[in-house]
Amino acid sequence: MALALVHHPVLRDSAGTVGSTSVTPLNVHDLARAARTYGVAPFYVVTPLPSQQALVSRILSHYREGYGAAANPTRSEALADVVLAGSINEALGDFQRRAGASPLVAGTAARAGEGRLGYAEFAQRIAAGGRPWLLLLGTGWGLAPEAAAHCDIFLGPVRGPGAFNHLSVRTAGAIILDRLFGR
Amino acid sequence: MALALVHHPVLRDSAGTVGSTSVTPLNVHDLARAARTYGVAPFYVVTPLPSQQALVSRILSHYREGYGAAANPTRSEALADVVLAGSINEALGDFQRRAGASPLVAGTAARAGEGRLGYAEFAQRIAAGGRPWLLLLGTGWGLAPEAAAHCDIFLGPVRGPGAFNHLSVRTAGAIILDRLFGR
């Protein structure tokens, strides 16, 4: 399975404005570490904005080739499978070339809705094999309709015993990988 | 159950130097949001350093009473149960007063070791009732021996299929709460 952290097209506010979000470097680190821990690769950082692509490239080169690679080898290892993509389509194309098969796409939603797939059921589908999966994580207020249109299935929201479920995308993404691949 | 993010006494490096770490504001936000999601309260931020206590107090007052409370009500709600403590003992004393019973203490460790309790078994013990539990999360390179000495039990490391398990304390803590209380 592969993971994509989507910065465009996403909802930028609670009113549903569609646009791009900025890259939060800590999200790249945290989700790269989680993806590496749970055997998920590549981890695509999706942004069409040149300034944000430059930011991600600088983080990657610092830890992969620069001083950071020697000073922090586990961080270097975590970032080894991070791939910058300009769009969801570009990530899908790259993943298809690597996997040699057309990927299926799973979306995540913080809200409940019709036809959400349970985590145990999705883990069974992945384990059963077949086409590779790309899991989309939306930043901001979540995936915009244009991004959701790529999805073959949607996972239900990560929840606890109560009604509050405002997790950060870093922690929600790590929890989702743990629910699917944790030991 | 209550949660404590411990900044002292912890290991400051891989050589095992004991000391204090600085507070990372994002850890406070992410773990407060996770604690609120999973019904865990209070969430103690443990630091003996006046400068770090001042930082935490400023974050709390901004979101609880300041502009942030109106601008971001869900963040305000997440931080409602955060309590600043100068030491693990101070957190234990406060939690005992609130719960009306002497708490048991669970430690977390990123490394495997003797006598680690499984997550399902720990969840059953919590559900069975009895004395309240305080879960300690260590920052830096983990809980120092003086902190670990408080623990009645230790949970095993959060792991995926491979050997790499370098998760951030934010994501590891959120995963632990999900393993115990997730739905």
XYZ file of C-alpha atoms in Angstrom:
366
model
C 0.000 0.000 0.000
C 1.025 3.598 -0.625
C 0.037 6.793 1.194
C -0.631 10.296 -0.156
C -0.836 13.458 1.942
C -3.005 15.721 -0.211
C -2.590 19.531 -0.132
C -4.694 20.098 -3.288
C -7.586 19.950 -3.998
C -8.776 20.192 -0.403
C -11.345 22.164 1.553
C -9.670 25.242 3.003
C -12.319 26.137 5.567
C -15.543 24.989 7.155
C -17.529 26.745 4.397
C -16.094 24.290 1.853
C -13.852 26.623 -0.184
C -11.723 24.462 -2.487
C -8.015 25.208 -2.817
C -4.534 24.335 -1.596
C -3.004 24.171 1.872
C 0.622 24.807 2.781
C 2.906 21.913 3.634
C 3.563 21.466 7.367
C 7.079 19.970 7.576
C 6.198 18.074 10.766
C 3.401 16.256 8.909
C 5.954 15.035 6.362
C 8.265 13.761 9.114
C 5.563 12.185 11.281
C 3.765 10.435 8.435
C 7.037 9.304 6.819
C 8.043 7.731 10.147
C 4.612 6.075 10.457
C 4.629 4.863 6.824
C 8.094 3.350 7.353
C 6.978 1.730 10.615
C 3.935 0.126 8.984
C 5.600 -0.927 5.720
C 3.682 1.562 3.539
C 5.546 2.962 0.481
C 5.876 5.265 -1.324
C 4.581 8.143 0.776
C 3.485 10.850 -1.710
C 3.401 14.499 -0.666
C 0.945 16.029 -3.135
C 1.176 19.757 -3.843
C 1.032 21.703 -7.126
C 2.569 24.876 -5.645
C 6.229 25.505 -6.642
C 7.019 27.190 -3.276
C 5.695 24.194 -1.370
C 7.454 21.717 -3.653
C 10.710 23.606 -3.013
C 10.119 23.349 0.752
C 9.577 19.581 0.571
C 12.614 19.128 -1.712
C 14.772 21.032 0.763
C 13.646 18.845 3.670
C 14.278 15.684 1.654
C 17.735 16.696 0.415
C 18.814 17.864 3.889
C 17.995 14.531 5.502
C 18.826 12.254 2.600
C 22.086 13.806 1.400
C 22.970 16.746 3.609
C 24.162 17.127 7.176
C 20.924 15.611 8.473
C 21.662 12.233 6.886
C 24.756 11.760 9.047
C 23.346 13.485 12.140
C 20.013 11.657 12.131
C 20.174 8.341 10.244
C 16.736 7.102 11.383
C 15.106 10.268 10.030
C 17.012 9.756 6.790
C 15.690 6.193 6.637
C 12.130 7.352 7.339
C 12.261 9.866 4.465
C 13.786 7.412 1.952
C 10.406 6.537 0.427
C 8.909 10.044 0.299
C 7.995 11.123 -3.247
C 6.894 14.613 -4.259
C 3.887 14.710 -6.625
C 2.204 17.666 -8.325
C -1.244 16.094 -8.276
C -3.160 12.997 -7.223
C -3.032 11.833 -10.849
C 0.747 12.174 -10.884
C 0.979 10.091 -7.686
C -1.344 7.471 -9.177
C 0.750 7.304 -12.375
C 4.004 6.927 -10.445
C 2.556 4.256 -8.170
C 1.137 2.351 -11.153
C 4.606 2.303 -12.791
C 6.213 1.037 -9.583
C 3.545 -1.532 -8.742
C 2.955 -2.702 -12.302
C -0.815 -2.569 -11.791
C -3.550 0.049 -11.687
C -4.042 1.149 -8.047
C -7.345 1.335 -6.205
C -7.881 4.475 -4.118
C -9.109 4.678 -0.535
C -10.256 7.971 0.951
C -10.471 9.019 4.561
C -13.150 11.211 6.043
C -13.399 12.715 9.515
C -17.188 12.601 9.250
C -19.451 9.582 9.212
C -21.419 8.913 6.037
C -23.057 6.302 3.846
C -21.103 3.252 2.757
C -17.975 3.722 4.876
C -15.769 0.640 5.035
C -14.611 -0.643 8.445
C -10.875 -0.882 9.219
C -10.908 -4.650 9.857
C -12.728 -5.238 6.563
C -10.281 -3.008 4.655
C -7.288 -4.788 6.280
C -8.733 -8.120 5.072
C -9.150 -6.765 1.531
C -5.533 -5.560 1.486
C -4.257 -8.882 2.863
C -6.278 -10.767 0.234
C -4.026 -9.204 -2.421
C -4.973 -8.087 -5.905
C -4.552 -4.486 -7.041
C -2.387 -2.149 -4.920
C -4.034 0.545 -2.780
C -3.290 4.253 -2.485
C -4.640 5.815 0.729
C -5.443 9.560 0.479
C -5.174 11.766 3.582
C -6.692 15.221 3.172
C -5.185 18.271 4.873
C -7.134 21.410 5.828
C -10.836 20.586 6.170
C -10.426 17.375 4.161
C -10.470 16.125 0.563
C -12.370 18.309 -1.916
C -15.030 16.618 -4.096
C -12.555 16.527 -7.044
C -10.144 14.524 -4.852
C -12.880 12.326 -3.408
C -13.941 11.471 -6.980
C -10.727 9.379 -7.288
C -11.789 7.115 -4.403
C -13.039 3.555 -4.850
C -13.866 3.260 -1.139
C -14.022 5.510 1.936
C -12.898 4.552 5.417
C -15.037 5.674 8.339
C -13.815 8.305 10.795
C -11.344 7.373 13.551
C -13.371 7.595 16.727
C -13.208 7.152 20.464
C -16.032 6.648 22.942
C -17.396 10.212 22.642
C -18.462 12.697 19.981
C -15.212 14.741 19.841
C -12.922 13.564 17.027
C -10.749 16.528 16.052
C -7.438 14.741 15.569
C -4.562 16.262 13.612
C -3.904 14.709 10.192
C -0.544 13.453 11.529
C -2.073 11.520 14.390
C -5.180 10.387 12.469
C -3.010 9.103 9.598
C -0.711 7.214 11.990
C -3.720 5.694 13.778
C -5.209 4.553 10.448
C -1.929 2.807 9.495
C -1.804 1.186 12.951
C -5.395 -0.049 12.594
C -4.499 -1.609 9.224
C -0.964 -2.920 9.885
C -0.201 -2.593 13.631
C 1.141 -5.477 15.717
C -7.650 7.048 32.759
C -5.318 10.038 32.754
C -2.306 10.810 30.552
C 1.005 12.489 31.403
C 3.520 13.821 28.865
C 6.772 13.703 30.820
C 9.599 16.205 30.140
C 11.529 15.341 33.312
C 13.162 13.034 34.265
C 13.800 11.663 30.784
C 16.740 10.431 28.741
C 18.132 13.333 26.726
C 20.205 11.333 24.263
C 21.068 7.837 23.112
C 23.854 7.674 25.726
C 21.234 7.790 28.495
C 21.944 11.233 29.976
C 19.133 12.050 32.413
C 17.585 15.522 32.341
C 14.729 17.624 30.994
C 13.421 18.248 27.489
C 11.732 21.399 26.211
C 7.996 21.431 25.630
C 6.957 21.140 21.965
C 3.673 23.073 21.697
C 2.399 20.788 18.939
C 2.735 17.780 21.248
C 0.456 19.512 23.737
C -2.156 20.224 21.038
C -1.995 16.813 19.345
C -2.118 14.801 22.563
C -4.832 17.016 24.083
C -6.949 16.422 20.958
C -6.277 12.665 21.169
C -6.993 12.532 24.938
C -10.297 14.376 24.377
C -11.183 12.045 21.492
C -10.561 8.927 23.573
C -12.136 10.145 26.834
C -8.831 10.362 28.739
C -8.566 13.142 31.395
C -6.774 14.998 32.795
C -3.853 15.295 30.405
C -0.849 16.346 32.520
C 2.052 18.220 30.944
C 4.925 17.492 33.337
C 7.850 19.932 33.452
C 9.743 21.441 36.394
C 11.287 24.268 34.327
C 9.709 27.722 34.937
C 10.337 28.829 31.320
C 8.558 25.739 29.985
C 5.709 26.070 32.476
C 5.265 29.685 31.312
C 5.113 28.493 27.687
C 2.415 25.925 28.473
C 0.435 28.448 30.549
C 0.494 30.905 27.667
C -0.819 28.300 25.224
C -3.571 27.290 27.635
C -4.695 30.845 28.422
C -4.665 31.847 24.740
C -6.982 29.030 23.712
C -9.088 28.829 26.871
C -9.671 32.531 27.555
C -7.990 34.587 24.842
C -8.669 35.228 21.172
C -8.066 31.557 20.389
C -11.097 30.436 22.408
C -13.465 32.326 20.108
C -11.478 31.701 16.912
C -10.997 27.992 17.460
C -13.599 26.503 19.819
C -12.673 22.852 19.154
C -9.066 23.571 20.125
C -10.336 25.296 23.241
C -12.425 22.228 24.063
C -9.445 19.909 23.463
C -7.286 21.893 25.903
C -9.968 22.083 28.627
C -8.550 19.112 30.550
C -4.844 19.929 30.246
C -3.163 20.359 33.649
C 0.363 21.643 34.207
C 2.389 19.634 36.770
C 5.895 20.245 38.121
C 6.672 16.564 38.564
C 5.224 13.072 38.138
C 4.495 13.069 41.893
C 2.542 16.307 41.573
C 0.485 14.809 38.716
C -0.142 11.661 40.781
C -1.267 13.736 43.785
C -3.633 15.846 41.691
C -5.103 12.804 39.951
C -5.575 11.011 43.309
C -7.536 14.023 44.651
C -9.749 14.110 41.553
C -10.308 10.356 41.332
C -10.617 9.741 45.076
C -8.331 6.712 44.840
C -4.626 6.025 44.534
C -3.720 5.682 40.839
C -1.778 2.859 39.247
C 0.909 3.920 36.765
C 1.520 2.504 33.288
C 4.730 3.242 31.422
C 5.427 3.121 27.720
C 8.647 2.001 26.116
C 9.754 2.139 22.489
C 11.924 -0.937 23.070
C 10.806 -4.480 23.738
C 11.680 -5.974 27.133
C 10.709 -8.443 29.830
C 7.182 -8.452 31.204
C 5.553 -6.006 28.773
C 1.769 -6.020 28.925
C -0.204 -6.341 25.663
C -2.667 -3.600 24.642
C -5.719 -5.876 24.593
C -4.875 -7.182 28.066
C -4.372 -3.648 29.411
C -7.679 -2.517 27.855
C -9.423 -5.381 29.664
C -7.825 -4.421 32.986
C -8.969 -0.801 32.566
C -12.493 -1.890 31.608
C -12.631 -4.212 34.641
C -12.504 -1.105 36.847
C -10.770 -0.691 40.200
C -8.039 1.895 40.729
C -7.601 4.651 38.122
C -4.622 4.541 35.725
C -2.108 7.242 34.813
C -0.293 6.560 31.522
C 3.201 8.101 31.259
C 4.585 9.106 27.855
C 8.289 9.936 27.844
C 9.734 12.648 25.587
C 13.337 12.745 24.328
C 14.812 9.234 24.388
C 12.156 8.001 26.837
C 11.444 7.810 30.571
C 14.508 7.922 32.841
C 14.893 5.132 35.445
C 13.582 7.505 38.172
C 10.381 7.975 36.117
C 10.113 4.292 35.244
C 10.324 3.491 38.983
C 6.773 4.922 39.345
C 5.353 2.340 36.937
C 3.261 -0.646 38.004
C 3.220 -2.030 34.463
C 4.882 -1.354 31.103
C 3.194 -1.525 27.729
C 5.140 -3.039 24.841
C 6.338 -0.924 21.929
C 3.925 0.119 19.168
C 5.055 -1.878 16.146
C 4.295 -2.569 12.533
C 5.387 -5.495 10.383
C 9.086 -4.484 10.245
C 11.912 -3.511 12.571
C 11.655 0.290 12.136
C 9.564 1.874 14.915
C 10.742 5.475 15.261
C 7.397 7.185 15.737
C 7.070 10.666 17.224
C 5.707 10.822 20.781
C 2.596 12.587 19.409
C 1.730 9.827 16.989
C 2.804 6.965 19.297
C 0.703 8.411 22.151
C -2.344 8.810 19.906
C -1.935 5.242 18.596
C -1.722 3.900 22.172
C -4.978 5.674 23.118
C -6.624 4.317 19.953
C -5.471 0.787 20.772
C -7.002 1.122 24.252
C -10.183 3.111 23.530
C -10.666 3.333 19.737
C -13.920 2.447 18.012
